Amino acid sequence: MKAPKKARDVFSSPIASAAAVIIAIVWTIPTFGLLVSSIRPEKDINSNGWWNFFLQPNITLDNYTQVLFAGTGTNPPLVLFFFNSLALTLPAVIFPITLALFAAYALAWFEFKGKDLLFSIIFGLQIVPLQLTLVPLLQLFAKGLSINGFVIIPDLGITGTFIPIWIAHTIYGLPLAIFLLHNFLRQIPRELIEAGRVDGANWFTLFSKIVLPLSVPAIASFSIFQFLWVWNDLLVGLTFGGGVKEVAPMTVRIAEMVGTRGSGWELLTAGAFVSMIVPLIVFFALQRYFVRGLLAGSVKG
Amino acid sequence: MLHIPFAAGRKTPWEVIYPNLFLLIISLVVFAAIIYLVFLIASRASVRVQEWLKYVVFLVPATLLLVIGLVYPTFRTVLMSFMNDDSTEFVGLDNYVWSFTIPEILIVLRNTAIWVFVVPIVSTLLGLAIAYMTDRMKRAAVVKSLIFLPMAISFVGAGVIWKFIYDYQPNLTKPDIGLFSALSKSIGIDPPNWLLEAPLNTFLLIVVMVWIQTGFAMVVLSAAMKNVPEEVVEAAMLDGAGVFKTFIRVTIPMIRATIVVVLTTISIGTLKVFDIVRTMTGGNFQTNVIANEMYSQTFRQMNYGHGSALAVILLVCVIPIIAYNLRQLKIERTER
């Protein structure tokens, strides 16, 4: 352990470190500019650049109270969309992880014909762009599915509620979740599973007594992944929300605010920051798990 | 059910939140209750019943959802791409002919090609450089966190952040709000109207994607570099190779497989880019890309034929990237 550390110190270069610091600063300026702008008074934001804040440091929270609690025209206040994002994200994280863990457990430890093929297909489904599934899936939600008048899936009348968005996110999250969790569950020592079987535990108690407790770190990693994905998503919320404001997430509202000329920078900057605050907290608090999930997903393991 | 258009004057936020909150809680409780009951009943079933019940409980739900939600829609969309705007009659290859002949769509395809070419290469090179610079640095964690941070921000949020930076003040005597305009004036150049000038605007949108993806490339490549055995690097150095030469000749070949994975992952993400373009220019001023045009054709023009054809083109573009990725992994495995 000691020798490599020494070598590392010898090769560290002050120029490289300085360059890295400069890049980090450049990378942070855009977000920092947004944050600074969001606390400047409307008059200041619209009359000069945010860097003037350091010459005339006027701070206000008016932009936040305005964008969060006062609706504009026929538009409800952002706090409502904030709630929608929360209500949309919770099940859209819990559902796919539960179902994926089930499937990953079956694929990792059950012995059945075609297991490898099924796993390969699920792995392959990761590449299907979700654009390819939008219209047929929307039609399923809106009209159900029937072939020659024979109803396979009835019209459930759930358009305009959270349910289509939850189901869509669940479906889109499954392939990656199954793949990652399967890789993790494979690593559980065979003896542990077999010992459980010998002790007379059935596949169900084996799952809840041994597999589930062991999977907590993997579940945590993937939850963060899925959380950030769902919270930050625009396309699924936009299409499966049925264009109804009652269930639209914050991203949809912010994108709409950018599009309309009515919203000034004071509301946009504050609104954008509100939409970023939860992922940023999650990111800083749980960065290690996030990185772990990312590495498991992109570096072959 | 809930099709009443929302009006702030008619409903208070609480009147919207209550039913939503109710649905949320009910759904979570029902979901948990079903799973609890299934486990309770299943674990008491006879061994013979359990032999098939275990598949029903563990494997069938996810598989069924994937068949209904991904497999069936994919085939259906491919079919729809050969049909007219409301999928009532077959039109052969018309939608594909349309995709490759209409000037606006050719611009869309060209832009997507530029995105897919520039974003992965620039992000990966930058990520590699930063990973290299921070590899032996003290307190690298702070630097890396800051560069990684945009990964946590939504594309929509990033769009707002950068639209603010590209803000253009038409009255040249007024102070600038946008950072780019101010910077360009400070070096004596009249700023262009950033997001309106083609082809500059496409590259300015690409900057946003690079800003987000560089952190991803850095984190993954940095982890790969940590796995390169120290002895190999030291041996190269002892042979007289400089630090940089060692990096090029030893480290990079050793992490080649990871570089390919990073390049392909970013390529696929870039191919599907939608939010950035939609938020920042709405696809106007010749900045449109496939994913955004697919959305417009499907949900604005209500032309399912055109939209489906564009979606299929997306899939067809993804396949060679994945194929390349898999081939590289295979080569890597046989070399070892």
Tab-separated table of C-alpha atoms in Angstrom, chain A:
chain	number	residue	atom	x	y	z
A	1	MET	CA	0.000	0.000	0.000
A	2	LYS	CA	2.797	2.427	0.799
A	3	ALA	CA	4.884	2.227	-2.376
A	4	PRO	CA	2.151	3.214	-4.834
A	5	LYS	CA	1.152	6.128	-2.668
A	6	LYS	CA	4.687	7.428	-2.853
A	7	ALA	CA	4.754	7.087	-6.623
A	8	ARG	CA	1.498	9.006	-6.854
A	9	ASP	CA	2.948	11.905	-4.913
A	10	VAL	CA	6.054	12.048	-7.095
A	11	PHE	CA	4.041	12.296	-10.287
A	12	SER	CA	1.459	14.806	-9.140
A	13	SER	CA	1.947	17.935	-11.153
A	14	PRO	CA	0.947	21.410	-9.952
A	15	ILE	CA	0.131	22.516	-13.505
A	16	ALA	CA	-2.275	19.629	-14.030
A	17	SER	CA	-3.909	20.315	-10.689
A	18	ALA	CA	-4.260	24.013	-11.475
A	19	ALA	CA	-5.819	23.187	-14.841
A	20	ALA	CA	-8.271	20.814	-13.154
A	21	VAL	CA	-9.259	23.511	-10.664
A	22	ILE	CA	-9.808	26.021	-13.460
A	23	ILE	CA	-11.997	23.569	-15.379
A	24	ALA	CA	-13.994	22.894	-12.213
A	25	ILE	CA	-14.562	26.635	-11.762
A	26	VAL	CA	-15.599	27.100	-15.402
A	27	TRP	CA	-17.960	24.129	-15.020
A	28	THR	CA	-19.577	25.670	-11.945
A	29	ILE	CA	-20.015	29.232	-13.225
A	30	PRO	CA	-23.235	28.552	-15.210
A	31	THR	CA	-25.045	27.028	-12.223
A	32	PHE	CA	-23.586	29.611	-9.880
A	33	GLY	CA	-24.791	32.421	-12.150
A	34	LEU	CA	-28.293	30.997	-12.045
A	35	LEU	CA	-28.266	30.743	-8.257
A	36	VAL	CA	-26.970	34.308	-7.836
A	37	SER	CA	-29.549	35.655	-10.290
A	38	SER	CA	-32.392	33.919	-8.523
A	39	ILE	CA	-31.787	35.934	-5.349
A	40	ARG	CA	-31.385	39.315	-7.060
A	41	PRO	CA	-34.323	41.737	-7.255
A	42	GLU	CA	-36.228	41.701	-10.544
A	43	LYS	CA	-35.001	45.197	-11.451
A	44	ASP	CA	-31.347	44.163	-11.036
A	45	ILE	CA	-31.616	40.912	-12.981
A	46	ASN	CA	-33.158	42.534	-16.000
A	47	SER	CA	-30.919	45.583	-16.096
A	48	ASN	CA	-27.422	44.099	-15.826
A	49	GLY	CA	-25.408	40.885	-15.628
A	50	TRP	CA	-25.464	38.688	-12.535
A	51	TRP	CA	-21.754	39.291	-11.892
A	52	ASN	CA	-22.707	42.876	-10.894
A	53	PHE	CA	-24.252	41.291	-7.827
A	54	PHE	CA	-20.868	41.506	-6.158
A	55	LEU	CA	-20.817	45.282	-6.700
A	56	GLN	CA	-24.417	45.862	-5.618
A	57	PRO	CA	-25.326	42.888	-3.420
A	58	ASN	CA	-29.104	43.221	-3.108
A	59	ILE	CA	-30.631	40.004	-1.864
A	60	THR	CA	-34.291	39.101	-2.057
A	61	LEU	CA	-36.396	35.961	-1.789
A	62	ASP	CA	-39.282	37.602	-3.660
A	63	ASN	CA	-38.543	35.625	-6.825
A	64	TYR	CA	-38.943	32.398	-4.916
A	65	THR	CA	-42.151	33.339	-3.122
A	66	GLN	CA	-43.488	34.714	-6.391
A	67	VAL	CA	-42.744	31.655	-8.507
A	68	LEU	CA	-43.631	29.131	-5.798
A	69	PHE	CA	-46.882	30.556	-4.482
A	70	ALA	CA	-48.338	33.025	-6.955
A	71	GLY	CA	-49.852	31.590	-10.116
A	72	THR	CA	-49.437	33.505	-13.345
A	73	GLY	CA	-52.571	33.944	-15.412
A	74	THR	CA	-54.256	30.580	-15.694
A	75	ASN	CA	-51.140	28.817	-14.479
A	76	PRO	CA	-51.013	27.400	-10.967
A	77	PRO	CA	-48.009	28.185	-8.762
A	78	LEU	CA	-44.870	26.080	-8.957
A	79	VAL	CA	-45.368	24.559	-5.503
A	80	LEU	CA	-48.115	22.468	-7.056
A	81	PHE	CA	-45.778	21.100	-9.711
A	82	PHE	CA	-43.184	20.487	-7.026
A	83	PHE	CA	-45.693	18.305	-5.266
A	84	ASN	CA	-46.564	16.600	-8.545
A	85	SER	CA	-42.893	15.794	-9.123
A	86	LEU	CA	-42.716	14.206	-5.675
A	87	ALA	CA	-45.929	12.243	-6.082
A	88	LEU	CA	-44.831	11.131	-9.502
A	89	THR	CA	-41.336	10.094	-8.479
A	90	LEU	CA	-42.011	8.006	-5.368
A	91	PRO	CA	-44.014	5.187	-7.015
A	92	ALA	CA	-41.959	5.531	-10.219
A	93	VAL	CA	-38.937	4.542	-8.130
A	94	ILE	CA	-40.545	1.997	-5.786
A	95	PHE	CA	-42.510	0.030	-8.403
A	96	PRO	CA	-39.718	-0.719	-10.897
A	97	ILE	CA	-37.180	-1.552	-8.210
A	98	THR	CA	-39.531	-4.020	-6.511
A	99	LEU	CA	-40.488	-5.755	-9.743
A	100	ALA	CA	-36.909	-5.684	-11.035
A	101	LEU	CA	-35.597	-7.208	-7.824
A	102	PHE	CA	-38.145	-10.007	-8.146
A	103	ALA	CA	-37.180	-10.701	-11.752
A	104	ALA	CA	-33.462	-10.406	-11.024
A	105	TYR	CA	-33.827	-12.927	-8.214
A	106	ALA	CA	-35.614	-15.370	-10.510
A	107	LEU	CA	-33.060	-14.885	-13.298
A	108	ALA	CA	-30.131	-15.232	-10.925
A	109	TRP	CA	-31.209	-18.237	-8.880
A	110	PHE	CA	-34.069	-20.179	-10.473
A	111	GLU	CA	-33.148	-22.966	-12.879
A	112	PHE	CA	-35.384	-23.015	-15.920
A	113	LYS	CA	-35.161	-23.490	-19.660
A	114	GLY	CA	-34.491	-20.373	-21.711
A	115	LYS	CA	-33.189	-18.435	-18.730
A	116	ASP	CA	-30.119	-17.109	-20.540
A	117	LEU	CA	-32.167	-16.182	-23.580
A	118	LEU	CA	-34.696	-14.279	-21.468
A	119	PHE	CA	-31.912	-12.428	-19.691
A	120	SER	CA	-30.266	-11.525	-23.001
A	121	ILE	CA	-33.562	-10.195	-24.351
A	122	ILE	CA	-34.123	-8.060	-21.260
A	123	PHE	CA	-30.549	-6.804	-21.507
A	124	GLY	CA	-31.118	-6.012	-25.177
A	125	LEU	CA	-34.318	-4.079	-24.440
A	126	GLN	CA	-32.167	-1.366	-22.849
A	127	ILE	CA	-31.356	-0.085	-26.313
A	128	VAL	CA	-34.939	0.498	-27.423
A	129	PRO	CA	-35.334	4.285	-27.583
A	130	LEU	CA	-38.422	5.136	-25.571
A	131	GLN	CA	-39.587	7.270	-28.498
A	132	LEU	CA	-40.333	4.004	-30.247
A	133	THR	CA	-42.887	3.006	-27.635
A	134	LEU	CA	-44.680	6.294	-26.971
A	135	VAL	CA	-47.680	6.168	-29.290
A	136	PRO	CA	-48.637	2.482	-28.911
A	137	LEU	CA	-48.265	2.674	-25.140
A	138	LEU	CA	-50.317	5.866	-24.982
A	139	GLN	CA	-53.006	4.208	-27.063
A	140	LEU	CA	-53.013	1.262	-24.672
A	141	PHE	CA	-53.661	3.619	-21.781
A	142	ALA	CA	-56.290	5.585	-23.658
A	143	LYS	CA	-58.168	2.810	-25.451
A	144	GLY	CA	-56.985	-0.519	-24.091
A	145	LEU	CA	-56.115	-3.271	-26.528
A	146	SER	CA	-58.463	-5.446	-28.519
A	147	ILE	CA	-57.881	-7.678	-31.509
A	148	ASN	CA	-60.916	-8.276	-33.736
A	149	GLY	CA	-63.192	-7.013	-31.008
A	150	PHE	CA	-61.696	-9.379	-28.461
A	151	VAL	CA	-60.645	-7.248	-25.520
A	152	ILE	CA	-57.186	-8.105	-24.189
A	153	ILE	CA	-56.659	-5.001	-22.095
A	154	PRO	CA	-59.755	-2.918	-21.331
A	155	ASP	CA	-59.891	0.874	-21.387
A	156	LEU	CA	-58.999	1.638	-17.794
A	157	GLY	CA	-59.945	5.322	-17.855
A	158	ILE	CA	-56.711	6.359	-16.198
A	159	THR	CA	-55.619	9.031	-18.677
A	160	GLY	CA	-54.929	12.318	-16.943
A	161	THR	CA	-53.943	10.704	-13.645
A	162	PHE	CA	-50.510	9.776	-12.344
A	163	ILE	CA	-51.055	6.093	-13.115
A	164	PRO	CA	-49.926	6.078	-16.788
A	165	ILE	CA	-46.795	8.039	-15.841
A	166	TRP	CA	-45.995	5.602	-13.025
A	167	ILE	CA	-46.488	2.580	-15.268
A	168	ALA	CA	-44.473	4.119	-18.113
A	169	HIS	CA	-41.549	4.945	-15.822
A	170	THR	CA	-41.762	1.461	-14.327
A	171	ILE	CA	-41.545	-0.143	-17.751
A	172	TYR	CA	-38.713	2.094	-18.948
A	173	GLY	CA	-36.741	1.554	-15.741
A	174	LEU	CA	-37.052	-2.241	-15.706
A	175	PRO	CA	-34.386	-3.393	-18.216
A	176	LEU	CA	-31.494	-1.514	-16.603
A	177	ALA	CA	-32.738	-2.285	-13.081
A	178	ILE	CA	-33.054	-6.010	-13.790
A	179	PHE	CA	-29.627	-6.067	-15.398
A	180	LEU	CA	-27.878	-4.260	-12.526
A	181	LEU	CA	-29.684	-6.119	-9.742
A	182	HIS	CA	-29.141	-9.462	-11.480
A	183	ASN	CA	-25.396	-8.818	-11.617
A	184	PHE	CA	-25.491	-8.013	-7.936
A	185	LEU	CA	-27.627	-10.975	-6.868
A	186	ARG	CA	-25.384	-13.382	-8.817
A	187	GLN	CA	-22.622	-12.474	-6.406
A	188	ILE	CA	-24.454	-13.812	-3.376
A	189	PRO	CA	-22.487	-16.948	-2.399
A	190	ARG	CA	-24.151	-20.105	-3.666
A	191	GLU	CA	-23.606	-21.771	-0.272
A	192	LEU	CA	-25.766	-19.129	1.379
A	193	ILE	CA	-28.686	-19.839	-0.930
A	194	GLU	CA	-28.183	-23.590	-0.735
A	195	ALA	CA	-27.873	-23.542	3.034
A	196	GLY	CA	-31.170	-21.728	3.145
A	197	ARG	CA	-32.751	-24.319	0.851
A	198	VAL	CA	-31.421	-27.180	2.973
A	199	ASP	CA	-32.804	-25.550	6.087
A	200	GLY	CA	-36.183	-25.881	4.457
A	201	ALA	CA	-36.662	-22.252	3.499
A	202	ASN	CA	-38.810	-21.944	0.372
A	203	TRP	CA	-38.033	-19.489	-2.434
A	204	PHE	CA	-40.300	-16.883	-0.870
A	205	THR	CA	-38.857	-16.870	2.631
A	206	LEU	CA	-35.365	-17.166	1.123
A	207	PHE	CA	-36.082	-13.928	-0.736
A	208	SER	CA	-37.372	-11.966	2.246
A	209	LYS	CA	-34.940	-13.375	4.835
A	210	ILE	CA	-31.662	-13.551	2.901
A	211	VAL	CA	-31.760	-11.916	-0.522
A	212	LEU	CA	-33.634	-8.732	0.345
A	213	PRO	CA	-31.438	-7.710	3.318
A	214	LEU	CA	-28.293	-8.393	1.283
A	215	SER	CA	-29.535	-6.303	-1.640
A	216	VAL	CA	-29.954	-3.062	0.276
A	217	PRO	CA	-26.780	-1.397	-1.109
A	218	ALA	CA	-27.684	-2.323	-4.684
A	219	ILE	CA	-31.227	-1.108	-4.150
A	220	ALA	CA	-29.877	2.177	-2.791
A	221	SER	CA	-27.620	2.672	-5.795
A	222	PHE	CA	-30.309	2.016	-8.299
A	223	SER	CA	-32.912	4.058	-6.404
A	224	ILE	CA	-30.770	7.172	-6.716
A	225	PHE	CA	-30.312	6.483	-10.391
A	226	GLN	CA	-33.993	6.006	-11.028
A	227	PHE	CA	-34.901	8.920	-8.776
A	228	LEU	CA	-32.719	11.359	-10.698
A	229	TRP	CA	-33.952	9.952	-13.981
A	230	VAL	CA	-37.631	10.300	-13.116
A	231	TRP	CA	-37.332	13.646	-11.358
A	232	ASN	CA	-35.391	15.141	-14.273
A	233	ASP	CA	-37.444	13.546	-17.021
A	234	LEU	CA	-39.422	15.721	-19.409
A	235	LEU	CA	-40.568	13.436	-22.226
A	236	VAL	CA	-42.476	10.830	-20.189
A	237	GLY	CA	-44.142	13.449	-17.997
A	238	LEU	CA	-45.087	15.486	-21.026
A	239	THR	CA	-46.595	12.656	-23.049
A	240	PHE	CA	-48.083	10.342	-20.428
A	241	GLY	CA	-49.440	13.208	-18.328
A	242	GLY	CA	-51.977	13.728	-21.066
A	243	GLY	CA	-51.221	17.458	-21.133
A	244	VAL	CA	-53.088	17.891	-17.855
A	245	LYS	CA	-51.582	20.374	-15.421
A	246	GLU	CA	-52.890	18.466	-12.399
A	247	VAL	CA	-50.299	15.751	-12.944
A	248	ALA	CA	-47.526	17.618	-14.801
A	249	PRO	CA	-44.084	17.499	-13.150
A	250	MET	CA	-41.930	20.567	-12.583
A	251	THR	CA	-39.820	19.963	-15.690
A	252	VAL	CA	-42.904	20.330	-17.866
A	253	ARG	CA	-43.847	23.601	-16.194
A	254	ILE	CA	-40.316	25.041	-16.385
A	255	ALA	CA	-40.009	24.093	-20.060
A	256	GLU	CA	-43.332	25.852	-20.619
A	257	MET	CA	-42.141	28.937	-18.741
A	258	VAL	CA	-39.059	29.144	-20.977
A	259	GLY	CA	-41.264	28.946	-24.035
A	260	THR	CA	-43.643	31.732	-23.074
A	261	ARG	CA	-42.393	35.270	-23.194
A	262	GLY	CA	-44.407	36.229	-20.151
A	263	SER	CA	-41.960	34.808	-17.629
A	264	GLY	CA	-38.999	37.018	-16.895
A	265	TRP	CA	-35.577	35.787	-15.844
A	266	GLU	CA	-36.347	36.494	-12.179
A	267	LEU	CA	-39.041	33.792	-12.191
A	268	LEU	CA	-37.214	31.418	-14.521
A	269	THR	CA	-33.984	31.400	-12.539
A	270	ALA	CA	-35.791	30.881	-9.245
A	271	GLY	CA	-38.074	28.261	-10.763
A	272	ALA	CA	-35.198	26.365	-12.335
A	273	PHE	CA	-33.352	26.377	-9.041
A	274	VAL	CA	-36.390	25.034	-7.196
A	275	SER	CA	-36.522	22.161	-9.686
A	276	MET	CA	-32.817	21.471	-9.144
A	277	ILE	CA	-32.673	21.614	-5.383
A	278	VAL	CA	-33.910	18.094	-4.614
A	279	PRO	CA	-31.604	16.313	-7.081
A	280	LEU	CA	-28.694	18.428	-5.894
A	281	ILE	CA	-29.313	17.454	-2.270
A	282	VAL	CA	-29.626	13.797	-3.249
A	283	PHE	CA	-26.510	14.113	-5.363
A	284	PHE	CA	-24.334	15.621	-2.645
A	285	ALA	CA	-25.656	13.424	0.141
A	286	LEU	CA	-25.497	10.134	-1.749
A	287	GLN	CA	-22.850	10.760	-4.387
A	288	ARG	CA	-20.949	7.608	-3.490
A	289	TYR	CA	-23.966	5.368	-4.139
A	290	PHE	CA	-24.734	7.235	-7.326
A	291	VAL	CA	-21.198	6.732	-8.634
A	292	ARG	CA	-21.361	3.063	-7.686
A	293	GLY	CA	-24.567	2.603	-9.650
A	294	LEU	CA	-23.135	4.479	-12.604
A	295	LEU	CA	-20.020	2.327	-12.664
A	296	ALA	CA	-22.003	-0.893	-12.382
A	297	GLY	CA	-24.131	0.233	-15.292
A	298	SER	CA	-21.439	1.306	-17.695
A	299	VAL	CA	-18.310	-0.667	-16.901
A	300	LYS	CA	-18.718	-4.318	-17.607
A	301	GLY	CA	-18.617	-6.256	-14.392
